[in-house]
GROMACS .gro file of C-alpha atoms in nm:
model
  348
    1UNK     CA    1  -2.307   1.646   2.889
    2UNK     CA    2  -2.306   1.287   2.791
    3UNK     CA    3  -1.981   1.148   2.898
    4UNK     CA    4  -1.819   0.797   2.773
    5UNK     CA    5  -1.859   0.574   3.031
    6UNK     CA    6  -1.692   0.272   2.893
    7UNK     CA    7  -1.444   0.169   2.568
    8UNK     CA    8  -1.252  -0.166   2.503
    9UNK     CA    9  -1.034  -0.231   2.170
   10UNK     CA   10  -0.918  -0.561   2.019
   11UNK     CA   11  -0.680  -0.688   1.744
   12UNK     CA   12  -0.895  -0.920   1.465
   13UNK     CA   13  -0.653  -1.053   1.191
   14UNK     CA   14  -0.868  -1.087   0.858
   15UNK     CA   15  -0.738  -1.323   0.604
   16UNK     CA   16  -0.754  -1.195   0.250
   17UNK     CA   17  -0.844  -1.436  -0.016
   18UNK     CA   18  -0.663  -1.247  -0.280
   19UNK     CA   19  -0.327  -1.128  -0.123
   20UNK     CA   20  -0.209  -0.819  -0.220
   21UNK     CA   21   0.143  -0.938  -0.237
   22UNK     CA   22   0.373  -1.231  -0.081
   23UNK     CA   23   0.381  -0.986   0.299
   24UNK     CA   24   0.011  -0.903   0.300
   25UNK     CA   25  -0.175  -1.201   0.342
   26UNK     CA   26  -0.414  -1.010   0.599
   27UNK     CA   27  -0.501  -0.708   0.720
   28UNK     CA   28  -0.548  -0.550   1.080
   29UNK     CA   29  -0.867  -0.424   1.217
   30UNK     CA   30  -0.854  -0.296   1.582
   31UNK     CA   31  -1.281  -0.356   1.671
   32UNK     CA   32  -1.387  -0.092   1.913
   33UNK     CA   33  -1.662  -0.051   2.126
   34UNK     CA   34  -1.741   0.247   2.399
   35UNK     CA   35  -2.082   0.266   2.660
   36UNK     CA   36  -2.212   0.659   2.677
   37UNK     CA   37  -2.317   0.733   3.019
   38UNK     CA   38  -2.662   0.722   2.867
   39UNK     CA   39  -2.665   0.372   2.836
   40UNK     CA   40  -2.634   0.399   2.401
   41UNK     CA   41  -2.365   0.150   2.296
   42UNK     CA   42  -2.099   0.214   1.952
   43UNK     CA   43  -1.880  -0.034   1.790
   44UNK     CA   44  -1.618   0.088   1.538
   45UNK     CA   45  -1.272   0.015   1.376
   46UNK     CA   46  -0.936   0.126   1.328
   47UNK     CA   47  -0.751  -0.064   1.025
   48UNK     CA   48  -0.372  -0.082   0.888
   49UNK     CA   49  -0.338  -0.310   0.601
   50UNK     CA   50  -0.006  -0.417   0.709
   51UNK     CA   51   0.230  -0.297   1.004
   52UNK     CA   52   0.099  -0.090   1.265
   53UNK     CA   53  -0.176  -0.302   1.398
   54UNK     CA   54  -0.013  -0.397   1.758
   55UNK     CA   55   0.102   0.013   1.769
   56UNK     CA   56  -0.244   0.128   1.713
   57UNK     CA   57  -0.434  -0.121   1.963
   58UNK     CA   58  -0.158  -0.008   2.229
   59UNK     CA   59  -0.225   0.375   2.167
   60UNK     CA   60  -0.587   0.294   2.204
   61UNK     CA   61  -0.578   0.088   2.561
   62UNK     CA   62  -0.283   0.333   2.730
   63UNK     CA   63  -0.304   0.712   2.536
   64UNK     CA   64  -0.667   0.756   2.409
   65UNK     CA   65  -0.809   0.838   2.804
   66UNK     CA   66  -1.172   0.805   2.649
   67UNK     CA   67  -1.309   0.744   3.015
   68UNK     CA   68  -1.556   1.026   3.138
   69UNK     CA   69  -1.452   1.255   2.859
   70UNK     CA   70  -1.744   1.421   2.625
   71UNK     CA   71  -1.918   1.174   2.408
   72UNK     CA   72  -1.977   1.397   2.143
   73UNK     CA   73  -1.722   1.285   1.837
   74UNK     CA   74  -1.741   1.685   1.694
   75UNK     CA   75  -1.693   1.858   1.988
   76UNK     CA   76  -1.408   1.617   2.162
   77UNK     CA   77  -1.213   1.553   1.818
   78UNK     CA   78  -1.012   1.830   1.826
   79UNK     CA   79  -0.882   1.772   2.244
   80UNK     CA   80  -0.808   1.380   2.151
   81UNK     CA   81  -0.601   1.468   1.863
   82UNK     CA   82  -0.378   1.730   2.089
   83UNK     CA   83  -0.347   1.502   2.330
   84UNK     CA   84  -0.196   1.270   2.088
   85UNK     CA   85   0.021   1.516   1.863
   86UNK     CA   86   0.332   1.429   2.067
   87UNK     CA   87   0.307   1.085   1.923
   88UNK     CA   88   0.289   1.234   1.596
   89UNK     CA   89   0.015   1.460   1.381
   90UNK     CA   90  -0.061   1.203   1.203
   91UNK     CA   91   0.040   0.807   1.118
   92UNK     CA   92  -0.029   0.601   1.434
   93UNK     CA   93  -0.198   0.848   1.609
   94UNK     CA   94  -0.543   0.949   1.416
   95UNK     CA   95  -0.569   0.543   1.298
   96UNK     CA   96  -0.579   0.503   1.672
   97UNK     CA   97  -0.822   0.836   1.726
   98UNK     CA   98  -1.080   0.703   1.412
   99UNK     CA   99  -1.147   0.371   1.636
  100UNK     CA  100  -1.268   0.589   1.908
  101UNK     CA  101  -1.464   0.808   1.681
  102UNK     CA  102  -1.647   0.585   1.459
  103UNK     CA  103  -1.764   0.384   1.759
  104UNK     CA  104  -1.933   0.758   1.954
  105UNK     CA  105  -2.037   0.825   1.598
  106UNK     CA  106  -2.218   0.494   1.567
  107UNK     CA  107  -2.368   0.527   1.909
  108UNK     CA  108  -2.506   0.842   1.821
  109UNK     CA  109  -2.694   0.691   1.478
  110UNK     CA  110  -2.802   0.385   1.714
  111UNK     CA  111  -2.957   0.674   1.988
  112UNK     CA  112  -3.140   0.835   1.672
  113UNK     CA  113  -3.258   0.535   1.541
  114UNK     CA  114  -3.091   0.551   1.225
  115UNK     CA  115  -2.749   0.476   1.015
  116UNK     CA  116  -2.494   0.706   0.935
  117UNK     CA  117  -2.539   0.844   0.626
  118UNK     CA  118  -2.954   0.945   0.758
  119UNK     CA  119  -2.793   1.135   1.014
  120UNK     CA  120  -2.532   1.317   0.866
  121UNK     CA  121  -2.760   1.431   0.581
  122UNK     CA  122  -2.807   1.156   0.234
  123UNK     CA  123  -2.787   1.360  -0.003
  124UNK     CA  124  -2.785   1.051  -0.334
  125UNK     CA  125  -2.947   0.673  -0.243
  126UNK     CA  126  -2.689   0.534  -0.402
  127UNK     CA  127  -2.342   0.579  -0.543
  128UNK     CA  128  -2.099   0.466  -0.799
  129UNK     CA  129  -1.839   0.205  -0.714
  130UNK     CA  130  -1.524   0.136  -0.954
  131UNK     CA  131  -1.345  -0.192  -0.997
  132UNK     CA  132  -0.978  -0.163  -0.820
  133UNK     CA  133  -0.722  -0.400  -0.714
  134UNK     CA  134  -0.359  -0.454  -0.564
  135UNK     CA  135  -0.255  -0.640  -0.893
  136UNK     CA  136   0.089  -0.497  -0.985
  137UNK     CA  137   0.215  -0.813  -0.923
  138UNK     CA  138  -0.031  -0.997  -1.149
  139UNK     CA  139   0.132  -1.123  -1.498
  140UNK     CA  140  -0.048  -0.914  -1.779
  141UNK     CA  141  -0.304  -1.178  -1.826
  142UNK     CA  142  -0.404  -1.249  -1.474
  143UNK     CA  143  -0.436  -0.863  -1.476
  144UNK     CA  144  -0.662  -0.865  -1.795
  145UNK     CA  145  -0.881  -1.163  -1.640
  146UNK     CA  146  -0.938  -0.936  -1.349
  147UNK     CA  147  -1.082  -0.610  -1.545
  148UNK     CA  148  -1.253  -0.898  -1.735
  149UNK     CA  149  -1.405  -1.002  -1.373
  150UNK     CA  150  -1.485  -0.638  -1.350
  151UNK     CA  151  -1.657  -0.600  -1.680
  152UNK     CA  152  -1.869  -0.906  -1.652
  153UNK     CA  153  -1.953  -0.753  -1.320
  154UNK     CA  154  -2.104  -0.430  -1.454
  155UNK     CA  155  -1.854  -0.175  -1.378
  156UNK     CA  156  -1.813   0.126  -1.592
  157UNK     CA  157  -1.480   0.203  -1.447
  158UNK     CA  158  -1.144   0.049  -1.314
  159UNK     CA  159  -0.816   0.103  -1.150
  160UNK     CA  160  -0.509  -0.060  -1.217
  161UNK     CA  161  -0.138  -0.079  -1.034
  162UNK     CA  162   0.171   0.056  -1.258
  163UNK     CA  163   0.567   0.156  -1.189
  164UNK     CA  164   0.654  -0.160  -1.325
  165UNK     CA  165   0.892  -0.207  -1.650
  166UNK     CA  166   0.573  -0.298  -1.882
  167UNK     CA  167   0.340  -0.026  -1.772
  168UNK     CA  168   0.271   0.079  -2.128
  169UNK     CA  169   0.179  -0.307  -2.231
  170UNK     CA  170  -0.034  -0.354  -1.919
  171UNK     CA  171  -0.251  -0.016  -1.965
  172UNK     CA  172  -0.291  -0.058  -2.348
  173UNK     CA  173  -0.428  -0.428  -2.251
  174UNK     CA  174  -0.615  -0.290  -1.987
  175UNK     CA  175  -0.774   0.016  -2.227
  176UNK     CA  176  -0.862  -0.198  -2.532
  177UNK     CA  177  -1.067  -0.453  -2.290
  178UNK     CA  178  -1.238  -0.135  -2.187
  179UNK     CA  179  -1.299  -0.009  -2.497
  180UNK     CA  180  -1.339   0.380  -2.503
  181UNK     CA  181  -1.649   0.449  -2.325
  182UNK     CA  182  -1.520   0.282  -1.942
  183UNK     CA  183  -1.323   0.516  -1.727
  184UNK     CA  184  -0.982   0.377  -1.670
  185UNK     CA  185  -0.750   0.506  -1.328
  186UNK     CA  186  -0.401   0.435  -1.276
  187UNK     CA  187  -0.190   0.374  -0.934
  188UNK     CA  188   0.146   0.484  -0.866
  189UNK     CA  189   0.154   0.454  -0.551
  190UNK     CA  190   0.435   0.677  -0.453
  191UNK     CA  191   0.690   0.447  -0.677
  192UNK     CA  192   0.778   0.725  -0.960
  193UNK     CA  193   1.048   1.017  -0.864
  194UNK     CA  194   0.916   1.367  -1.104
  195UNK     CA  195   1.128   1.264  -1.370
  196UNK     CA  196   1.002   0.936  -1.391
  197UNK     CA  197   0.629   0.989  -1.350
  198UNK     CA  198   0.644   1.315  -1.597
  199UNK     CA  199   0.807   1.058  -1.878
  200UNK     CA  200   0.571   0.765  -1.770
  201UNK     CA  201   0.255   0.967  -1.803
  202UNK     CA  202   0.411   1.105  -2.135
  203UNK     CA  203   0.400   0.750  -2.251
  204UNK     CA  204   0.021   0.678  -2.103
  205UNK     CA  205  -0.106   0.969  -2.226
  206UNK     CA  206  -0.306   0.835  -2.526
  207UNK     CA  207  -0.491   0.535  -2.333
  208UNK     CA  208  -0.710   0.838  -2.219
  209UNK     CA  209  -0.660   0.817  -1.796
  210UNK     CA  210  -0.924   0.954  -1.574
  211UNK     CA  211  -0.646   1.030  -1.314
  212UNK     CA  212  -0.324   0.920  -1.186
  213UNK     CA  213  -0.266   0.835  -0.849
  214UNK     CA  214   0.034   0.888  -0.600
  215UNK     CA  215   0.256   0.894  -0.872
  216UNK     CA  216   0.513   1.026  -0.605
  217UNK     CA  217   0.593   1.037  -0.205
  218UNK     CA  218   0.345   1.136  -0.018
  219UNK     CA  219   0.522   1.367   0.113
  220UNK     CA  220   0.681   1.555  -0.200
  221UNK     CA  221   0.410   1.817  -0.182
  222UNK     CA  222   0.619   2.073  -0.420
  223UNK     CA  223   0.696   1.720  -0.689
  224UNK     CA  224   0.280   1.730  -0.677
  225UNK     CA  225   0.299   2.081  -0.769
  226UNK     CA  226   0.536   2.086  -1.049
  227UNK     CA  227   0.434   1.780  -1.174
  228UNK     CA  228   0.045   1.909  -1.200
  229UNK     CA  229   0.212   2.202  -1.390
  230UNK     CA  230   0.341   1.958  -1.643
  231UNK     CA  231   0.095   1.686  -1.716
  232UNK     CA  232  -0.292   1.743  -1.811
  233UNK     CA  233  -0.401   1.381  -1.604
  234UNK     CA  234  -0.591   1.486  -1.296
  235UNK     CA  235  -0.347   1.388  -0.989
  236UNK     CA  236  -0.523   1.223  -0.716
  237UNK     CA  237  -0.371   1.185  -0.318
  238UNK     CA  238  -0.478   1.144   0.004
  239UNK     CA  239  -0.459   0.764   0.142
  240UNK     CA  240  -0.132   0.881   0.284
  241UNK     CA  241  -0.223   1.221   0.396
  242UNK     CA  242  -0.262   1.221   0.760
  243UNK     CA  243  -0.448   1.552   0.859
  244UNK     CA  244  -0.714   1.864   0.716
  245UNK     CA  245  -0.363   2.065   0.721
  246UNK     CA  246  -0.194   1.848   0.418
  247UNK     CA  247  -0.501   1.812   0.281
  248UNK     CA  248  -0.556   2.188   0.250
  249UNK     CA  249  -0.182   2.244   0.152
  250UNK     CA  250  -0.163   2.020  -0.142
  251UNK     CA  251  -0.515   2.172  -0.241
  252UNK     CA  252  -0.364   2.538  -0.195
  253UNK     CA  253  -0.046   2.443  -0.389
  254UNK     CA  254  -0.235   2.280  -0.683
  255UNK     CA  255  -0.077   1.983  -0.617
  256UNK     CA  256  -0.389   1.774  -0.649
  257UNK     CA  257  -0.712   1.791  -0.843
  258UNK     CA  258  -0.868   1.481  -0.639
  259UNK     CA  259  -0.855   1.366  -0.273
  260UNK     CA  260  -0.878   1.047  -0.146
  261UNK     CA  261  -0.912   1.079   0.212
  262UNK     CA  262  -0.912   0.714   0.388
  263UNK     CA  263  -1.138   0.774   0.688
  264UNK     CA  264  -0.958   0.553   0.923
  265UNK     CA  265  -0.640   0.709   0.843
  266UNK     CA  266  -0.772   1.061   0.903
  267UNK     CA  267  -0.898   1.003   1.189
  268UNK     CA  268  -1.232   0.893   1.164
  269UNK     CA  269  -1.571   1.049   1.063
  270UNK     CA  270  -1.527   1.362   1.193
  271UNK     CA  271  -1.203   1.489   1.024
  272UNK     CA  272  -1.319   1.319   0.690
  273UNK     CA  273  -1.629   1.584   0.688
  274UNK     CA  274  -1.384   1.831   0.763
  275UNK     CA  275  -1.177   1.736   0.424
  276UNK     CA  276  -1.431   1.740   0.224
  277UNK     CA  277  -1.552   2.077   0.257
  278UNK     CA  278  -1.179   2.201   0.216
  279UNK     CA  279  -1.223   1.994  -0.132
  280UNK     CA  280  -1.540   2.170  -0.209
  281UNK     CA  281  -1.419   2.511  -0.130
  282UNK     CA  282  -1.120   2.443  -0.353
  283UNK     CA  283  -1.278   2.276  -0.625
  284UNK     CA  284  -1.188   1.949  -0.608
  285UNK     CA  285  -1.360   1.561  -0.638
  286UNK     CA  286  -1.380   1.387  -0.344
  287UNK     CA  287  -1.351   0.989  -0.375
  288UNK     CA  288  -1.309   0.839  -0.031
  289UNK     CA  289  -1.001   0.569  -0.037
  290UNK     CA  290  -1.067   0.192   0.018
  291UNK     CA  291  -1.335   0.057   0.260
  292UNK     CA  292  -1.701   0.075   0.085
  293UNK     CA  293  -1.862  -0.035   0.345
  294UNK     CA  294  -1.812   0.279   0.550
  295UNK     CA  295  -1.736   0.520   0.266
  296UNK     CA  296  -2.001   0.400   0.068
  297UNK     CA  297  -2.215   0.521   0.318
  298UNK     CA  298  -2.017   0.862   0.376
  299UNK     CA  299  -2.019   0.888  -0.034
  300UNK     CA  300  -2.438   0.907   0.016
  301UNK     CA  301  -2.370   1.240   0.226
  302UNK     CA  302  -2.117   1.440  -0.051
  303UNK     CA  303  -2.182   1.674  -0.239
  304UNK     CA  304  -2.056   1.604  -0.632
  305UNK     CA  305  -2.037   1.260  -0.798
  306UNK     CA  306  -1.828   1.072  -0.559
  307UNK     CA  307  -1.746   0.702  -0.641
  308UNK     CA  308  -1.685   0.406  -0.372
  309UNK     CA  309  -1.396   0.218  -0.435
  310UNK     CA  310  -1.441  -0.193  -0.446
  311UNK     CA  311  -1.144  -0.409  -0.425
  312UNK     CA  312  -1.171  -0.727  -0.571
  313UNK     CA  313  -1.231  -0.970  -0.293
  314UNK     CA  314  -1.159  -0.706   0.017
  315UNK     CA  315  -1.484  -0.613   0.135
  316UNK     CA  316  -1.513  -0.722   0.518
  317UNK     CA  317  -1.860  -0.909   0.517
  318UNK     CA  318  -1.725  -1.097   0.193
  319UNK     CA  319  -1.410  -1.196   0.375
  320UNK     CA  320  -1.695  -1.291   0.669
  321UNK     CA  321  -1.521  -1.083   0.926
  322UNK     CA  322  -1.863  -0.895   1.056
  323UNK     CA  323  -2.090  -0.990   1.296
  324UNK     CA  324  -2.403  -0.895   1.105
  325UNK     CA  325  -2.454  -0.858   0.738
  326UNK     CA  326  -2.325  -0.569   0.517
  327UNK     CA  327  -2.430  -0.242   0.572
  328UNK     CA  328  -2.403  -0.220   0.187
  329UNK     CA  329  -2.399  -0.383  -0.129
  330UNK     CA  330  -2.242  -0.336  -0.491
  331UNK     CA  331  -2.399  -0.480  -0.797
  332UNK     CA  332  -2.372  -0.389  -1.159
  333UNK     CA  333  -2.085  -0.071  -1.018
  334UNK     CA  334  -2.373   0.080  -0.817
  335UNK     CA  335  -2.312   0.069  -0.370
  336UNK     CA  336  -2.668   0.067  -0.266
  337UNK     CA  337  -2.697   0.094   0.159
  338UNK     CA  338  -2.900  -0.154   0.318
  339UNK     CA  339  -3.117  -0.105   0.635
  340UNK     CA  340  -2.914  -0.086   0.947
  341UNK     CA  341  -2.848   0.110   1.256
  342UNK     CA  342  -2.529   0.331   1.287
  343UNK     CA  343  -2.198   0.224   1.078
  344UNK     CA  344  -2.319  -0.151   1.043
  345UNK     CA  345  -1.983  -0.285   1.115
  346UNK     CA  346  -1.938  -0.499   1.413
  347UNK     CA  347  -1.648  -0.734   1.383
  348UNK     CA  348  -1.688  -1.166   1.480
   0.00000   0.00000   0.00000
């Protein structure tokens, strides 16, 4: 059995140049890197766009006990995450465990000789991205220059913020700049109670939505439910759901018709897989949350018409935060993977 013989973690602050609000000026990426006994090297990340950073980095160095344990990110997954649980299911603890497992699932595309997506199966060369942003703060204008930005920059669909007092102004800005033939998503999230998002999305319903997202907590799995009852938008979650067990409740109860599975926050490659085939079995689209770099690449290996997502001014080579270039790039709303080895993401 190849065993880990090595793994080190570090805090890297990024800078954002576009903040997505007056508190996050930055995010937090927790680099990663682990030695098999066979000599084949990984880097990977863990990531919290906020708070949390310090917590995860701490949970890697003292909890993780990745030393001389099995190498093999499928088979060891499942012991690392009950090891964990008393910390919490979910949250701190698989952030922490998806630094760990990118980096042995890297190592194992740099032993093959390959990237990611080549090992785990392509399935599409490339994959469609959609224009999105943290722009509920934007005045109306600034918001309509951006979805300008994205229009001039070939993308045939785009995401917008709302659960502010002019949500109906913004989106009817926002859908005549599309015109009728550009997909057009709306964010929630989690600001809307049932009664508000079921009177909101009353009010949006004729700007022709491809899906609403988070419109409440996380958490309110039976809000999801009767709110799916009474609207006839697609409702999309997952960037705050934690595990394959909420992921397969909400899908059970209904409560979703899209996932969004962040693949840090899930705990890394290996319980991302795992989510999607719960989606297929149920039915659902699959659209991995945030990071196109790395979910790009997992998008390649899905099965459906995933999209990337691309936020304006995010991406980590843009923001010059990796060591080599992008794994991927994005041009005319089409992620096209480069030529690399592994993930592709080692951080300066």
């Amino acid at each position: 059995m190849t065993t880990i013989r090595s793994f080190d973690a570090r805090l890297v602050r990024v800078p954002l140049a576009r903040p997505w609000g007056a508190d996050v000026t930055s995010v937090g990426v927790i680099a990663t890197h682990v030695v098999r006994s066979d000599g084949a090297e990984g880097w990977g990340f863990s990531w919290t766009p906020q708070i949390g950073a310090e917590a995860v980095l701490a949970m890697l160095v003292h909890d993780v006990d990745a030393i001389g344990t099995d190498a093999d990110p499928e088979a060891s997954w499942d012991a690392r995450w009950r090891h964990l649980h008393e910390a919490g299911g979910g949250g701190v603890t698989t952030i922490a465990l998806a630094g760990l497992d990118l980096a042995l699932w890297d190592a194992a595309a740099r032993a093959a000789g390959t990237d990611i997506a080549s090992l785990l199966g392509r399935r599409r060369d490339t994959v469609r991205a959609y224009g999105s942003g943290v722009n509920l703060h934007y005045t109306r204008d600034e918001l309509v220059a951006q979805v300008q930005r994205w229009i001039d920059a070939g993308f045939d669909a785009v995401k917008i913020k709302v659960g502010g007092a002019d949500d109906v102004a913004r989106v009817a800005a926002v859908r005549d700049l599309l015109g009728p033939d550009r997909a057009l998503m709306i964010d929630a999230n989690q600001r809307w109670d049932l009664p508000t998002a079921t009177a909101a999305l009353e009010r949006l319903h004729e700007y022709d939505l491809a899906w609403i997202e988070e419109p409440l907590r996380a958490d309110d799995l039976a809000g999801h439910a009767e709110l799916a009852r009474r609207i006839d938008v697609p409702i999309a979650v997952g960037e705050n759901l934690h595990t394959t067990y909420r992921f397969e409740e909400f899908l059970r109860a209904g409560a979703a018709q899209i996932v969004q599975p962040n693949i840090v926050r899930v705990g890394g490659i290996t319980p991302f897989r795992r989510i999607a085939r719960i989606a297929a079995e149920h039915g659902a689209a699959l659209h991995p949350h945030l990071l196109p770099e790395l979910s790009g690449q997992l998008a390649l290996t899905l099965d459906g018409s995933p999209w990337a997502e691309d936020v304006e001014d995010a991406g980590f080579g843009a923001l010059g935060a990796l060591r080599d270039p992008s794994p991927v790039t994005i041009e005319h709303g089409v992620l096209t993977v480069l030529p690399h080895l592994g993930i592709g993401m080692r951080f300066a």
